[in-house]
Amino acid sequence: MLLGVADTMMIGQLGVTELAVLTFANSLFYVPFVFGIGVLTAVSVFTASAGGSGDQAAGRASCRHGIYVATVLGLLLFAVLSLVSMNLELFRQPPEVEAMTGVYFRIIMASMVPALMSIALKNHADALDRPWPPFWIFLGGVVLNVFLNWVMIYGKLGCPMLGLEGGAWATLISRTAILIGMIVWLHGDANLRKWTPYRWFRRPVFPEIRKFLAIGFPASIQMLTEVSAFSAAGLMMGRFGATAMAAHQIALMCAATAFM
């Protein structure tokens, strides 16, 4: 949520149309993203079960399967929504907003892969009663995102002024840094090392992944029904013009931050 707040505040300085683009892109992004988050709740279930029984091999398998599912799901969603980004006129948004959304949206969609992988690792750590280190790693990602926004959006420290696309690149880099930070921490923590996969790339155990999806998929549908209403409202604002979309982004971000 703080990543969204930072982007809203800093991209909003560029103008109304740029902030409207953020609204449009977020309306399309958060539906599949929250779907992925729901699927990955299964990591918490299986890791907690393994932790309760002291089964370290099962705990490592839960983490590995979570990474597999997050990676495949993220890549599939990126591929599908990249095609959608080439046909944005279907959503009947203001023409000036549609014209600026394509590249920005594709970069943001690419960030879904490291974001979902990070959430899988966070759920794994939370289930093992270690929520605070992931909190600080994710917060560090927010700080990095703010700094990169300043550098890339406004063209500081010798970087060319990238404007709206700079904000997208900052988000992608920050989410990738969070993922790297989570992996380094899990391998470096003496207590969690035995619960962390020794080898990340092993042949998937498909019966176990089916069990994983049997838990995660219903949770994802429940979360999807909630976020879809907010996304639909964002698209409806586009019928009133770019200014209405920008205002909606600010109002919704205030409400969503309070909710979180």
JSON list of C-alpha atoms in Angstrom, two decimals, residues 29-43 66 69-70 73-74 77 112 115-117 119-120 123 212 216-217 219-221 223-224 227:
[
{"chain": "A", "resi": 29, "resn": "PHE", "atom": "CA", "xyz": [-3.36, -4.47, -12.31]},
{"chain": "A", "resi": 30, "resn": "TYR", "atom": "CA", "xyz": [-4.89, -5.13, -8.92]},
{"chain": "A", "resi": 31, "resn": "VAL", "atom": "CA", "xyz": [-7.50, -7.66, -10.06]},
{"chain": "A", "resi": 32, "resn": "PRO", "atom": "CA", "xyz": [-4.96, -10.30, -11.21]},
{"chain": "A", "resi": 33, "resn": "PHE", "atom": "CA", "xyz": [-2.50, -9.26, -8.49]},
{"chain": "A", "resi": 34, "resn": "VAL", "atom": "CA", "xyz": [-4.98, -9.86, -5.67]},
{"chain": "A", "resi": 35, "resn": "PHE", "atom": "CA", "xyz": [-5.99, -13.12, -7.35]},
{"chain": "A", "resi": 36, "resn": "GLY", "atom": "CA", "xyz": [-2.34, -14.20, -7.11]},
{"chain": "A", "resi": 37, "resn": "ILE", "atom": "CA", "xyz": [-2.12, -13.11, -3.48]},
{"chain": "A", "resi": 38, "resn": "GLY", "atom": "CA", "xyz": [-5.17, -15.25, -2.69]},
{"chain": "A", "resi": 39, "resn": "VAL", "atom": "CA", "xyz": [-3.66, -18.33, -4.33]},
{"chain": "A", "resi": 40, "resn": "LEU", "atom": "CA", "xyz": [-0.47, -17.87, -2.32]},
{"chain": "A", "resi": 41, "resn": "THR", "atom": "CA", "xyz": [-2.29, -17.92, 1.02]},
{"chain": "A", "resi": 42, "resn": "ALA", "atom": "CA", "xyz": [-1.86, -21.69, 0.69]},
{"chain": "A", "resi": 43, "resn": "VAL", "atom": "CA", "xyz": [1.83, -21.23, 1.52]},
{"chain": "A", "resi": 66, "resn": "GLY", "atom": "CA", "xyz": [4.81, -21.35, -3.50]},
{"chain": "A", "resi": 69, "resn": "VAL", "atom": "CA", "xyz": [3.11, -21.18, -8.43]},
{"chain": "A", "resi": 70, "resn": "ALA", "atom": "CA", "xyz": [4.01, -17.49, -8.00]},
{"chain": "A", "resi": 73, "resn": "LEU", "atom": "CA", "xyz": [1.11, -17.45, -12.39]},
{"chain": "A", "resi": 74, "resn": "GLY", "atom": "CA", "xyz": [2.98, -14.15, -12.61]},
{"chain": "A", "resi": 77, "resn": "LEU", "atom": "CA", "xyz": [-0.78, -12.97, -16.07]},
{"chain": "A", "resi": 112, "resn": "MET", "atom": "CA", "xyz": [3.99, -8.79, -10.65]},
{"chain": "A", "resi": 115, "resn": "ALA", "atom": "CA", "xyz": [5.99, -9.19, -6.17]},
{"chain": "A", "resi": 116, "resn": "LEU", "atom": "CA", "xyz": [4.14, -12.54, -6.04]},
{"chain": "A", "resi": 117, "resn": "MET", "atom": "CA", "xyz": [7.36, -14.45, -5.35]},
{"chain": "A", "resi": 119, "resn": "ILE", "atom": "CA", "xyz": [4.63, -12.57, -1.03]},
{"chain": "A", "resi": 120, "resn": "ALA", "atom": "CA", "xyz": [5.08, -16.35, -1.18]},
{"chain": "A", "resi": 123, "resn": "ASN", "atom": "CA", "xyz": [3.78, -16.02, 3.88]},
{"chain": "A", "resi": 212, "resn": "PHE", "atom": "CA", "xyz": [-1.79, -26.32, -2.94]},
{"chain": "A", "resi": 216, "resn": "GLY", "atom": "CA", "xyz": [-5.41, -21.28, -2.59]},
{"chain": "A", "resi": 217, "resn": "PHE", "atom": "CA", "xyz": [-7.90, -21.04, -5.45]},
{"chain": "A", "resi": 219, "resn": "ALA", "atom": "CA", "xyz": [-9.30, -18.00, -1.20]},
{"chain": "A", "resi": 220, "resn": "SER", "atom": "CA", "xyz": [-8.29, -16.14, -4.35]},
{"chain": "A", "resi": 221, "resn": "ILE", "atom": "CA", "xyz": [-11.87, -16.07, -5.65]},
{"chain": "A", "resi": 223, "resn": "MET", "atom": "CA", "xyz": [-10.47, -11.84, -2.50]},
{"chain": "A", "resi": 224, "resn": "LEU", "atom": "CA", "xyz": [-11.11, -11.28, -6.19]},
{"chain": "A", "resi": 227, "resn": "VAL", "atom": "CA", "xyz": [-11.16, -5.99, -5.29]}
]
